[in-house]
mmCIF file of C-alpha atoms in Angstrom:
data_model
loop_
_atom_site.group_PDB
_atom_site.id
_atom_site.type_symbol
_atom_site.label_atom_id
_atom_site.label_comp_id
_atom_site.label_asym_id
_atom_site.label_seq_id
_atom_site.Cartn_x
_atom_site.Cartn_y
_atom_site.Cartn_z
ATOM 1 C CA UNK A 800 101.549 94.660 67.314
ATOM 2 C CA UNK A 801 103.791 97.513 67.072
ATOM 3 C CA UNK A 802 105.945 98.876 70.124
ATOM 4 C CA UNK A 803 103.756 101.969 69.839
ATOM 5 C CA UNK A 804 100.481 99.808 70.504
ATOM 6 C CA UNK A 805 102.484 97.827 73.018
ATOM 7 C CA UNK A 806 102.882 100.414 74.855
ATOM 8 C CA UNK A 807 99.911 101.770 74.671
ATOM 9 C CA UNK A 808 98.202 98.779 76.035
ATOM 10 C CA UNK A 809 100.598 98.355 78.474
ATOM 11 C CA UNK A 810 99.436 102.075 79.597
ATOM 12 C CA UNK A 811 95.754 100.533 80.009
ATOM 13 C CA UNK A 812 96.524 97.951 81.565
ATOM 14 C CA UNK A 813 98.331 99.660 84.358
ATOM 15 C CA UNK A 814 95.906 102.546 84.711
ATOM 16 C CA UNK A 815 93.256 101.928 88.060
ATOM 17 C CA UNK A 816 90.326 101.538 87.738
ATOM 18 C CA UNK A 817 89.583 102.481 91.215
ATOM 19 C CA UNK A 818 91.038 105.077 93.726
ATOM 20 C CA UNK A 819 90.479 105.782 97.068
ATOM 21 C CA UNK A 820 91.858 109.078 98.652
ATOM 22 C CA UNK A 821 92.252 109.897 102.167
ATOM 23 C CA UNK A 822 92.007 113.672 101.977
ATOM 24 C CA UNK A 823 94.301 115.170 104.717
ATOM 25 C CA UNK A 824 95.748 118.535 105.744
ATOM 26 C CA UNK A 825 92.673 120.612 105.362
ATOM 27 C CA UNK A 826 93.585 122.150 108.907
ATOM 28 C CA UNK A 827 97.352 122.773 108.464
ATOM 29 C CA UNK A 828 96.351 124.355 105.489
ATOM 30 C CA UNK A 829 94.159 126.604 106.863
ATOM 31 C CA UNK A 830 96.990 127.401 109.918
ATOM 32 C CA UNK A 831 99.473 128.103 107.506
ATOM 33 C CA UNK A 832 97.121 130.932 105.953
ATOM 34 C CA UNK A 833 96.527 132.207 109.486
ATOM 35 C CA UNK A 834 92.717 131.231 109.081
ATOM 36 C CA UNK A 835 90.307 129.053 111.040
ATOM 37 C CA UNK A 836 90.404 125.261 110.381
ATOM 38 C CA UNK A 837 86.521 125.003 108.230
ATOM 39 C CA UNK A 838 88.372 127.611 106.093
ATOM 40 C CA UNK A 839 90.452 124.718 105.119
ATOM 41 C CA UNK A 840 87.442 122.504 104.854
ATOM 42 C CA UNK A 841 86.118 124.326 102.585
ATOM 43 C CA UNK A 842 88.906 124.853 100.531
ATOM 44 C CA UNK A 843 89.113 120.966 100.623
ATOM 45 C CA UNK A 844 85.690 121.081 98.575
ATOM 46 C CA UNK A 845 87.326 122.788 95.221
ATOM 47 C CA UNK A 846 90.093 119.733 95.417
ATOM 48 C CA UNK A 847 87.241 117.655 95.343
ATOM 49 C CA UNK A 848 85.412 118.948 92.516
ATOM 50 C CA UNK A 849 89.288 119.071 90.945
ATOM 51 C CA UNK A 850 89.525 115.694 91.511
ATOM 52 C CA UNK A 851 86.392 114.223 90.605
ATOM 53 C CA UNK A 852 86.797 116.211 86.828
ATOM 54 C CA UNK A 853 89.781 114.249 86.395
ATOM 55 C CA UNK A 854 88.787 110.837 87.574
ATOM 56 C CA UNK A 855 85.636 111.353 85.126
ATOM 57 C CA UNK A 856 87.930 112.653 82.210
ATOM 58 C CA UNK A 857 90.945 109.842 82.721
ATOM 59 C CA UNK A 858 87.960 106.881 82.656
ATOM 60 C CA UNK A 859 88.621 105.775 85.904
ATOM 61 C CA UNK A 860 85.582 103.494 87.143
ATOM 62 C CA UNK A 861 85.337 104.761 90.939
ATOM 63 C CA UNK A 862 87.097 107.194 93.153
ATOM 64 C CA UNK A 863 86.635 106.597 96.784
ATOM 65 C CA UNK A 864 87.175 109.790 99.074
ATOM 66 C CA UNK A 865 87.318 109.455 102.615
ATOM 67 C CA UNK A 866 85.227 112.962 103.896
ATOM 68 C CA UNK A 867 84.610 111.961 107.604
ATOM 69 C CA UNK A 868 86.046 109.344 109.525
ATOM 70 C CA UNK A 869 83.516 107.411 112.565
ATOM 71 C CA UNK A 870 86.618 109.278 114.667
ATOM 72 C CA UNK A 871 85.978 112.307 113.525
ATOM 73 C CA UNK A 872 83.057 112.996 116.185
ATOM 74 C CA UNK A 873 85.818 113.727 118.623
ATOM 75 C CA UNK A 874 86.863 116.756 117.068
ATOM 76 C CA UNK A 875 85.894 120.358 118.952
ATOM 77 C CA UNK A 876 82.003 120.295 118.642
ATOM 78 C CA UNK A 877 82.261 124.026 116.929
ATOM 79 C CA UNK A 878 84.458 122.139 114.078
ATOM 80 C CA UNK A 879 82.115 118.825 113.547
ATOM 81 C CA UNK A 880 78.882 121.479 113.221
ATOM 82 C CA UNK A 881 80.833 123.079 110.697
ATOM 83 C CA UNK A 882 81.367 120.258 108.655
ATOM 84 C CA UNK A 883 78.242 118.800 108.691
ATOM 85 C CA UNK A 884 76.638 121.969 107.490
ATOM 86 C CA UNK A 885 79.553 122.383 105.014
ATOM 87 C CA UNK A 886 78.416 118.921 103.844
ATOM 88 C CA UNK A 887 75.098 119.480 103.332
ATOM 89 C CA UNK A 888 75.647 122.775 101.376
ATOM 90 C CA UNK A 889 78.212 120.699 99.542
ATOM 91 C CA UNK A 890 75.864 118.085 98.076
ATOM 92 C CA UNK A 891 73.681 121.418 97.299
ATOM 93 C CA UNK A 892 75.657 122.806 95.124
ATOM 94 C CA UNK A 893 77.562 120.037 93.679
ATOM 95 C CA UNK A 894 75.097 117.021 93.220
ATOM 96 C CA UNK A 895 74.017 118.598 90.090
ATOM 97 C CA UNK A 896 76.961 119.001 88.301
ATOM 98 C CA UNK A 897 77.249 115.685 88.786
ATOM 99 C CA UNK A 898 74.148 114.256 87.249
ATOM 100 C CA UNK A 899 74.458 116.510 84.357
ATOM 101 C CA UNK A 900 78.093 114.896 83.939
ATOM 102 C CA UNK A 901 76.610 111.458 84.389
ATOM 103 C CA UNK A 902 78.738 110.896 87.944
ATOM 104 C CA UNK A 903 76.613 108.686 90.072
ATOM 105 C CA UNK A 904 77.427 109.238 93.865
ATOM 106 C CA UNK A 905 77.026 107.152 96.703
ATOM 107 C CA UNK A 906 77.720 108.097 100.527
ATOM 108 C CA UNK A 907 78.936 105.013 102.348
ATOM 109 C CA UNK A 908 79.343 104.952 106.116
ATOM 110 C CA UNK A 909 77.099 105.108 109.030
ATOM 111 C CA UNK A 910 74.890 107.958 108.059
ATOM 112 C CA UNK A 911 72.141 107.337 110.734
ATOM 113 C CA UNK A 912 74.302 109.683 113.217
ATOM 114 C CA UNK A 913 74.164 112.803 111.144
ATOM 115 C CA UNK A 914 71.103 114.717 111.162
ATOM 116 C CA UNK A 915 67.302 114.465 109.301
ATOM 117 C CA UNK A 916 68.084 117.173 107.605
ATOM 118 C CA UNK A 917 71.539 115.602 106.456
ATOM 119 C CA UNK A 918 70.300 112.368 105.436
ATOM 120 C CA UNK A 919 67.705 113.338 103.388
ATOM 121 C CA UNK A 920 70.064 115.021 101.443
ATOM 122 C CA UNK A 921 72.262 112.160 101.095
ATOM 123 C CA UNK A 922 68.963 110.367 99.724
ATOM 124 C CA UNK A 923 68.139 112.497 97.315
ATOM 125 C CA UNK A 924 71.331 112.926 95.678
ATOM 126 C CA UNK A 925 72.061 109.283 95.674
ATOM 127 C CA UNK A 926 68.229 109.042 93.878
ATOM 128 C CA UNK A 927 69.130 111.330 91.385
ATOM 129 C CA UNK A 928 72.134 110.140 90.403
ATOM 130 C CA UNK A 929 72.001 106.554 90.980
ATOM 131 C CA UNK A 930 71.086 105.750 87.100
ATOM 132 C CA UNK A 931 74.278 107.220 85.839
ATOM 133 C CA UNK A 932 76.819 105.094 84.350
ATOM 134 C CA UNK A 933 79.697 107.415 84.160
ATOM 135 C CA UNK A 934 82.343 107.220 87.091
ATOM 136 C CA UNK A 935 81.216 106.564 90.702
ATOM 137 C CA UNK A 936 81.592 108.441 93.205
ATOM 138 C CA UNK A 937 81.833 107.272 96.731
ATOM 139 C CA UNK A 938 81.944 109.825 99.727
ATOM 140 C CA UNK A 939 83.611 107.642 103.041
ATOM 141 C CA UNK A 940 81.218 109.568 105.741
ATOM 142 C CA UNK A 941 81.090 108.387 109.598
ATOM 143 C CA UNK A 942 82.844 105.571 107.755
ATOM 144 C CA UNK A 943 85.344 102.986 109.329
ATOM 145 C CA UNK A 944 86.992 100.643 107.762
ATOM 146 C CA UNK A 945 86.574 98.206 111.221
ATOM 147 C CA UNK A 946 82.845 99.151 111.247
ATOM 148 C CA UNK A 947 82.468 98.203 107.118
ATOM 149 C CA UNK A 948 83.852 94.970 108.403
ATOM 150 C CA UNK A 949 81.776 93.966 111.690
ATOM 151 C CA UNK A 950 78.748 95.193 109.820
ATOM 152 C CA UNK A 951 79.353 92.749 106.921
ATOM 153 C CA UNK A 952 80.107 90.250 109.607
ATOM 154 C CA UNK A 953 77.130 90.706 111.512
ATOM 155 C CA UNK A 954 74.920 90.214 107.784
ATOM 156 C CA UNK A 955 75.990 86.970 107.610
ATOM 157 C CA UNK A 956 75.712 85.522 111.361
ATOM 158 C CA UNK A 957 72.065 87.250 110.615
ATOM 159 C CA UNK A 958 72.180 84.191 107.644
ATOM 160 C CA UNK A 959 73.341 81.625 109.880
ATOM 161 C CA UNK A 960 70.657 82.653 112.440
ATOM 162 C CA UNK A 961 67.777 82.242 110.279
ATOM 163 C CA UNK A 962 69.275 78.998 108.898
ATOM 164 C CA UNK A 963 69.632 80.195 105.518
ATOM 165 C CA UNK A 964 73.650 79.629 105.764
ATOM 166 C CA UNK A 965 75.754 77.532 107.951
ATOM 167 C CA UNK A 966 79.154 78.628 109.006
ATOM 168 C CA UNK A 967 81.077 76.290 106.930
ATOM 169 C CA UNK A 968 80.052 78.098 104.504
ATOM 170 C CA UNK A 969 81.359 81.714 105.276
ATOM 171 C CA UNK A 970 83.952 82.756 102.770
ATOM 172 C CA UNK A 971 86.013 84.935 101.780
ATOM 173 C CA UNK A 972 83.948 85.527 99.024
ATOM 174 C CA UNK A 973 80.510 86.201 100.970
ATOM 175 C CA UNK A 974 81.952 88.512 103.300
ATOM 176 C CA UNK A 975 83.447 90.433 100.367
ATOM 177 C CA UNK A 976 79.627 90.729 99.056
ATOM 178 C CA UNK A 977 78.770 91.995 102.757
ATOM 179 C CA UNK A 978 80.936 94.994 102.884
ATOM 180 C CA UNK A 979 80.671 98.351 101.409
ATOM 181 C CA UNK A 980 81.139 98.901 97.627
ATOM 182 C CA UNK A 981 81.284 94.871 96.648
ATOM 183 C CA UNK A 982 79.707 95.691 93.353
ATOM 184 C CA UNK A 983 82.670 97.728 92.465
ATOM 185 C CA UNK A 984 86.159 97.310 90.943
ATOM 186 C CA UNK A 985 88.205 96.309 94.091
ATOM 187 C CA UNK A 986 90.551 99.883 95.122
ATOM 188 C CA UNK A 987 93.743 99.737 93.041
ATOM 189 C CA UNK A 988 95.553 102.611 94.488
ATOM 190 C CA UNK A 989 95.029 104.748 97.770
ATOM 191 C CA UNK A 990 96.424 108.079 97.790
ATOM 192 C CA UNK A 991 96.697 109.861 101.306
ATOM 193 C CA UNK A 992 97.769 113.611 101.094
ATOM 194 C CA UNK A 993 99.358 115.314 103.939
ATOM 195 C CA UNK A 994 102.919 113.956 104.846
ATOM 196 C CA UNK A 995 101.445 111.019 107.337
ATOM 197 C CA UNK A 996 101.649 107.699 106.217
ATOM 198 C CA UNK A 997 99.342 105.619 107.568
ATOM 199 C CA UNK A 998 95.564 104.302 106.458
ATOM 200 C CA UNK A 999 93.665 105.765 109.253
ATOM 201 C CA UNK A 1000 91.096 103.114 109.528
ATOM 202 C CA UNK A 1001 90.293 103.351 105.573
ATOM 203 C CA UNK A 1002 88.841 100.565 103.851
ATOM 204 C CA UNK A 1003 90.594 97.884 105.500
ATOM 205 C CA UNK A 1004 89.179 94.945 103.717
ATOM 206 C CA UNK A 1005 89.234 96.715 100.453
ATOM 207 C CA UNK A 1006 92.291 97.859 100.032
ATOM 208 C CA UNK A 1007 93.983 94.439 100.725
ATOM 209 C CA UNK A 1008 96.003 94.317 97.277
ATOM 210 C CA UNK A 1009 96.140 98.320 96.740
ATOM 211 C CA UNK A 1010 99.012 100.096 96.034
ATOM 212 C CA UNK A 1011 99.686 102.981 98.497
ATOM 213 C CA UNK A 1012 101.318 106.226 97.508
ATOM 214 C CA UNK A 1013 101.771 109.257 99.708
ATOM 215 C CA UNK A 1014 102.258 112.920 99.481
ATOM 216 C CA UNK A 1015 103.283 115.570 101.309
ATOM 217 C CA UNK A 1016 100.679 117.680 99.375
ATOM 218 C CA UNK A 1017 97.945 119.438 101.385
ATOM 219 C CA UNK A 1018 94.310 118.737 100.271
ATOM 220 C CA UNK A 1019 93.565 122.026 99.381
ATOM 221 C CA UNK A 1020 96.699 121.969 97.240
ATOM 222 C CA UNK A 1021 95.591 118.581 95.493
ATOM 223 C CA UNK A 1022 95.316 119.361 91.744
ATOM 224 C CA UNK A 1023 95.537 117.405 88.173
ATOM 225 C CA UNK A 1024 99.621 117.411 88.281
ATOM 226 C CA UNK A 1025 99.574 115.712 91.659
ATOM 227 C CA UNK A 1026 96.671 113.350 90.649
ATOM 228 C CA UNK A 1027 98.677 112.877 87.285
ATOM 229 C CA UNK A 1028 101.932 112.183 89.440
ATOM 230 C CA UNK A 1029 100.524 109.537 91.490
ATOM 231 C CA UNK A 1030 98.660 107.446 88.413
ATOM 232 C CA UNK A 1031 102.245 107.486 86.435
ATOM 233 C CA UNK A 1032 103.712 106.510 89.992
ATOM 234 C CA UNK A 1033 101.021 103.818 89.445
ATOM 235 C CA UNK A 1034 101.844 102.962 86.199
ATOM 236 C CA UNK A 1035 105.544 102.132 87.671
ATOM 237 C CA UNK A 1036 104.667 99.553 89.836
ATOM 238 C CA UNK A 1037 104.806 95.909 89.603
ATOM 239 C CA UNK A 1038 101.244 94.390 91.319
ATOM 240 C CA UNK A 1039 101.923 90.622 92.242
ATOM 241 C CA UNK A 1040 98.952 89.903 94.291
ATOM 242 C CA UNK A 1041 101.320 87.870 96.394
ATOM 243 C CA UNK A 1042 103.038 86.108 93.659
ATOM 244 C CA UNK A 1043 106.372 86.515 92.749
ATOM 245 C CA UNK A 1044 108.036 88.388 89.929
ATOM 246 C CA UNK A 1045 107.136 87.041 86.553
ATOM 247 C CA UNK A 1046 110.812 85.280 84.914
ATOM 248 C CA UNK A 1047 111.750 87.554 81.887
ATOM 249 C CA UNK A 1048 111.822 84.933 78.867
ATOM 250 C CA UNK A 1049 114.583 86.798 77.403
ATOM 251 C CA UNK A 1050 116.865 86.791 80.760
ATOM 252 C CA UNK A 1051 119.793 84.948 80.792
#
Protein backbone atom coordinates (compact mmCIF):
# COMPACT_ATOMS: atom_id res chain seq x y z
CA UNK A 1 0.00 0.00 0.00
CA UNK A 2 1.25 3.33 -0.78
CA UNK A 3 1.70 6.19 1.94
CA UNK A 4 -1.05 7.97 0.01
CA UNK A 5 -3.57 4.96 0.67
CA UNK A 6 -2.10 4.69 4.13
CA UNK A 7 -3.14 7.61 4.89
CA UNK A 8 -6.11 7.59 3.53
CA UNK A 9 -7.24 4.65 5.49
CA UNK A 10 -5.85 5.88 8.39
CA UNK A 11 -8.36 8.99 7.72
CA UNK A 12 -11.33 6.30 7.83
CA UNK A 13 -10.44 4.75 10.37
CA UNK A 14 -10.31 7.72 12.65
CA UNK A 15 -13.43 9.39 11.32
CA UNK A 16 -16.79 8.71 13.94
CA UNK A 17 -19.17 7.12 13.12
CA UNK A 18 -21.33 8.60 15.71
CA UNK A 19 -21.67 12.13 17.32
CA UNK A 20 -23.55 13.43 19.92
CA UNK A 21 -23.84 17.29 20.41
CA UNK A 22 -24.96 19.11 23.34
CA UNK A 23 -26.21 22.28 21.69
CA UNK A 24 -25.57 25.24 24.11
CA UNK A 25 -25.62 29.05 24.09
CA UNK A 26 -28.83 29.56 22.26
CA UNK A 27 -29.71 32.22 25.07
CA UNK A 28 -26.38 34.13 25.30
CA UNK A 29 -26.69 34.33 21.81
CA UNK A 30 -29.77 35.81 21.68
CA UNK A 31 -28.56 38.45 24.77
CA UNK A 32 -25.71 39.40 22.92
CA UNK A 33 -28.08 40.54 19.91
CA UNK A 34 -30.22 42.38 22.46
CA UNK A 35 -33.18 39.91 21.59
CA UNK A 36 -35.38 37.57 23.61
CA UNK A 37 -33.96 34.10 24.48
CA UNK A 38 -36.58 31.77 21.75
CA UNK A 39 -34.94 34.21 19.28
CA UNK A 40 -31.91 32.23 19.98
CA UNK A 41 -33.85 29.02 19.88
CA UNK A 42 -34.76 29.49 16.85
CA UNK A 43 -31.71 30.50 15.45
CA UNK A 44 -30.43 27.19 17.05
CA UNK A 45 -32.79 25.39 14.38
CA UNK A 46 -30.65 26.64 11.11
CA UNK A 47 -27.37 25.09 13.08
CA UNK A 48 -29.28 22.12 13.14
CA UNK A 49 -30.28 21.78 9.69
CA UNK A 50 -26.32 22.99 9.13
CA UNK A 51 -25.32 20.27 10.97
CA UNK A 52 -27.37 17.50 9.99
CA UNK A 53 -26.26 18.39 5.95
CA UNK A 54 -22.88 17.72 6.99
CA UNK A 55 -23.18 14.65 9.11
CA UNK A 56 -25.28 13.20 5.99
CA UNK A 57 -22.59 14.46 3.41
CA UNK A 58 -19.27 13.32 5.63
CA UNK A 59 -21.04 9.52 6.00
CA UNK A 60 -21.27 9.68 9.48
CA UNK A 61 -23.75 6.82 10.75
CA UNK A 62 -25.67 8.86 13.62
CA UNK A 63 -25.59 12.28 15.09
CA UNK A 64 -27.11 12.55 18.47
CA UNK A 65 -28.36 16.19 19.44
CA UNK A 66 -29.38 16.90 22.78
CA UNK A 67 -32.71 19.51 22.12
CA UNK A 68 -34.27 19.38 25.68
CA UNK A 69 -32.91 18.17 28.72
CA UNK A 70 -35.67 16.29 31.59
CA UNK A 71 -34.19 19.72 33.49
CA UNK A 72 -35.24 21.82 31.17
CA UNK A 73 -38.97 21.99 32.62
CA UNK A 74 -37.58 24.38 35.17
CA UNK A 75 -36.99 27.03 32.87
CA UNK A 76 -39.56 30.32 32.97
CA UNK A 77 -42.90 28.65 31.82
CA UNK A 78 -43.15 31.57 28.94
CA UNK A 79 -39.64 30.01 27.60
CA UNK A 80 -40.58 26.03 27.83
CA UNK A 81 -44.11 27.01 25.79
CA UNK A 82 -41.95 28.50 23.38
CA UNK A 83 -39.94 25.68 22.73
CA UNK A 84 -42.31 23.18 22.60
CA UNK A 85 -44.24 25.01 19.95
CA UNK A 86 -40.89 25.86 18.25
CA UNK A 87 -40.49 22.05 18.25
CA UNK A 88 -43.42 21.10 16.81
CA UNK A 89 -43.20 23.68 13.94
CA UNK A 90 -39.67 22.38 13.67
CA UNK A 91 -40.48 18.76 12.80
CA UNK A 92 -43.12 20.62 10.34
CA UNK A 93 -41.00 22.03 8.32
CA UNK A 94 -38.00 19.96 8.51
CA UNK A 95 -39.15 16.21 8.67
CA UNK A 96 -39.47 16.33 5.02
CA UNK A 97 -36.34 17.37 3.94
CA UNK A 98 -35.29 14.69 5.70
CA UNK A 99 -37.09 11.80 4.14
CA UNK A 100 -36.45 13.13 0.77
CA UNK A 101 -32.60 13.03 1.84
CA UNK A 102 -33.08 9.54 3.20
CA UNK A 103 -32.27 10.84 7.10
CA UNK A 104 -34.27 8.64 9.35
CA UNK A 105 -35.04 10.47 12.73
CA UNK A 106 -35.79 9.24 15.97
CA UNK A 107 -36.79 11.37 19.20
CA UNK A 108 -35.45 9.63 22.28
CA UNK A 109 -36.40 10.75 25.77
CA UNK A 110 -39.46 10.79 27.81
CA UNK A 111 -41.92 12.16 25.35
CA UNK A 112 -45.12 11.25 27.35
CA UNK A 113 -44.76 14.83 29.19
CA UNK A 114 -45.06 16.96 26.12
CA UNK A 115 -48.34 17.45 24.71
CA UNK A 116 -51.00 15.23 22.26
CA UNK A 117 -50.49 17.46 19.89
CA UNK A 118 -46.56 17.13 20.25
CA UNK A 119 -46.36 13.52 20.28
CA UNK A 120 -48.23 12.80 17.47
CA UNK A 121 -45.94 14.69 15.64
CA UNK A 122 -43.03 12.95 16.92
CA UNK A 123 -44.96 9.70 15.60
CA UNK A 124 -45.47 10.60 12.45
CA UNK A 125 -42.17 11.79 11.55
CA UNK A 126 -40.46 8.88 13.10
CA UNK A 127 -43.17 6.68 10.69
CA UNK A 128 -42.16 8.37 7.80
CA UNK A 129 -38.80 8.24 8.06
CA UNK A 130 -38.07 5.19 9.90
CA UNK A 131 -37.29 3.08 6.52
CA UNK A 132 -34.43 5.29 5.57
CA UNK A 133 -31.03 4.02 5.62
CA UNK A 134 -29.08 7.14 5.24
CA UNK A 135 -27.70 8.80 8.55
CA UNK A 136 -29.78 8.75 11.78
CA UNK A 137 -30.87 11.23 13.40
CA UNK A 138 -31.56 11.24 17.06
CA UNK A 139 -33.25 14.34 18.81
CA UNK A 140 -32.30 13.97 22.99
CA UNK A 141 -35.94 15.44 24.13
CA UNK A 142 -37.07 15.39 28.00
CA UNK A 143 -34.04 13.11 27.82
CA UNK A 144 -31.61 12.25 30.78
CA UNK A 145 -28.92 10.42 30.64
CA UNK A 146 -29.80 9.04 34.57
CA UNK A 147 -33.40 8.41 33.38
CA UNK A 148 -32.01 6.32 29.94
CA UNK A 149 -30.29 4.36 32.64
CA UNK A 150 -33.00 3.55 35.49
CA UNK A 151 -35.39 2.93 32.65
CA UNK A 152 -33.12 0.24 31.11
CA UNK A 153 -32.67 -0.93 34.64
CA UNK A 154 -36.12 -1.19 35.49
CA UNK A 155 -36.63 -3.50 31.82
CA UNK A 156 -34.68 -5.98 33.14
CA UNK A 157 -35.82 -6.35 36.98
CA UNK A 158 -39.31 -6.47 34.82
CA UNK A 159 -37.27 -9.91 33.34
CA UNK A 160 -36.28 -11.11 36.58
CA UNK A 161 -39.86 -10.57 37.87
CA UNK A 162 -41.55 -12.65 35.42
CA UNK A 163 -38.79 -15.28 35.75
CA UNK A 164 -37.63 -15.00 32.35
CA UNK A 165 -33.97 -13.85 33.72
CA UNK A 166 -32.26 -14.27 36.95
CA UNK A 167 -29.93 -11.69 38.27
CA UNK A 168 -26.80 -13.54 37.74
CA UNK A 169 -27.39 -13.01 34.64
CA UNK A 170 -27.55 -9.11 34.27
CA UNK A 171 -24.66 -7.85 32.23
CA UNK A 172 -23.12 -5.39 30.99
CA UNK A 173 -24.16 -6.42 27.82
CA UNK A 174 -28.10 -6.66 28.52
CA UNK A 175 -28.30 -3.43 30.06
CA UNK A 176 -26.50 -1.94 27.05
CA UNK A 177 -29.53 -3.54 24.89
CA UNK A 178 -31.96 -1.77 27.53
CA UNK A 179 -30.95 1.75 27.01
CA UNK A 180 -31.64 4.20 24.36
CA UNK A 181 -30.05 3.85 20.86
CA UNK A 182 -28.41 0.10 21.54
CA UNK A 183 -28.89 -0.68 17.92
CA UNK A 184 -26.54 2.03 17.03
CA UNK A 185 -22.77 2.63 16.63
CA UNK A 186 -21.77 3.40 20.30
CA UNK A 187 -21.08 7.75 20.42
CA UNK A 188 -17.47 8.31 19.35
CA UNK A 189 -17.20 11.94 19.98
CA UNK A 190 -19.45 14.50 21.99
CA UNK A 191 -19.18 17.98 21.07
CA UNK A 192 -20.69 20.60 23.61
CA UNK A 193 -20.75 24.26 22.25
CA UNK A 194 -20.83 27.15 24.53
CA UNK A 195 -17.59 27.60 26.68
CA UNK A 196 -18.92 25.11 29.68
CA UNK A 197 -17.38 21.97 29.98
CA UNK A 198 -19.31 19.60 31.44
CA UNK A 199 -21.89 16.65 30.07
CA UNK A 200 -24.99 17.94 31.59
CA UNK A 201 -26.60 14.68 32.24
CA UNK A 202 -26.00 13.51 28.42
CA UNK A 203 -25.87 10.02 27.59
CA UNK A 204 -24.11 8.80 30.49
CA UNK A 205 -23.89 5.18 29.68
CA UNK A 206 -23.21 5.88 26.09
CA UNK A 207 -20.67 7.97 25.99
CA UNK A 208 -18.42 5.82 28.29
CA UNK A 209 -15.37 5.58 25.71
CA UNK A 210 -16.23 9.01 23.75
CA UNK A 211 -13.94 11.51 23.11
CA UNK A 212 -15.04 14.97 24.38
CA UNK A 213 -14.19 18.20 22.65
CA UNK A 214 -15.44 21.64 23.58
CA UNK A 215 -15.99 24.99 22.10
CA UNK A 216 -16.49 28.21 22.98
CA UNK A 217 -18.74 28.52 19.85
CA UNK A 218 -22.39 29.53 20.35
CA UNK A 219 -25.03 27.18 18.78
CA UNK A 220 -26.34 29.54 16.57
CA UNK A 221 -22.78 30.15 15.39
CA UNK A 222 -22.17 26.26 14.85
CA UNK A 223 -21.32 25.83 11.13
CA UNK A 224 -19.30 23.24 8.72
CA UNK A 225 -15.70 24.88 9.76
CA UNK A 226 -16.44 24.28 13.42
CA UNK A 227 -17.98 20.79 12.73
CA UNK A 228 -14.88 20.26 10.36
CA UNK A 229 -12.54 21.51 13.30
CA UNK A 230 -13.74 19.18 15.82
CA UNK A 231 -13.71 15.78 13.42
CA UNK A 232 -9.83 16.69 12.46
CA UNK A 233 -9.50 17.37 16.35
CA UNK A 234 -10.92 13.80 16.26
CA UNK A 235 -8.79 12.50 13.86
CA UNK A 236 -5.78 13.62 16.35
CA UNK A 237 -6.57 11.59 19.06
CA UNK A 238 -5.30 8.38 20.26
CA UNK A 239 -8.63 6.10 21.55
CA UNK A 240 -7.26 3.31 23.96
CA UNK A 241 -10.41 2.06 25.39
CA UNK A 242 -8.45 1.77 28.59
CA UNK A 243 -5.45 0.16 27.20
CA UNK A 244 -2.28 1.58 27.00
CA UNK A 245 -0.36 3.13 24.14
CA UNK A 246 0.42 0.68 21.42
CA UNK A 247 4.78 0.14 21.46
CA UNK A 248 6.02 1.69 18.11
CA UNK A 249 7.91 -1.40 16.40
CA UNK A 250 10.34 0.94 15.02
CA UNK A 251 11.19 2.73 18.56
CA UNK A 252 14.32 2.27 19.96
Amino acid sequence: MSSANQQEASQVVQMPRHVAIIMDGNGRWAKRQGKLRISGHKAGVKSVRRAVSFAASNHLDALTLYAFSSENWNRPAQEVVALMELFVRALDSEVKSLHKHNVRLRVIGDITRFSTRLQERIRRSEQLTENNSGLTLNVAANYGGRWDIIQGVKALAEKVQQGSLHPEQISEELLNESVCMSDLAPVDLVIRTGGEHRISNFLLWQIAYAELYFTDVLWPDFDELVFEGALNAFAQRERRFGGTTPIDANAS
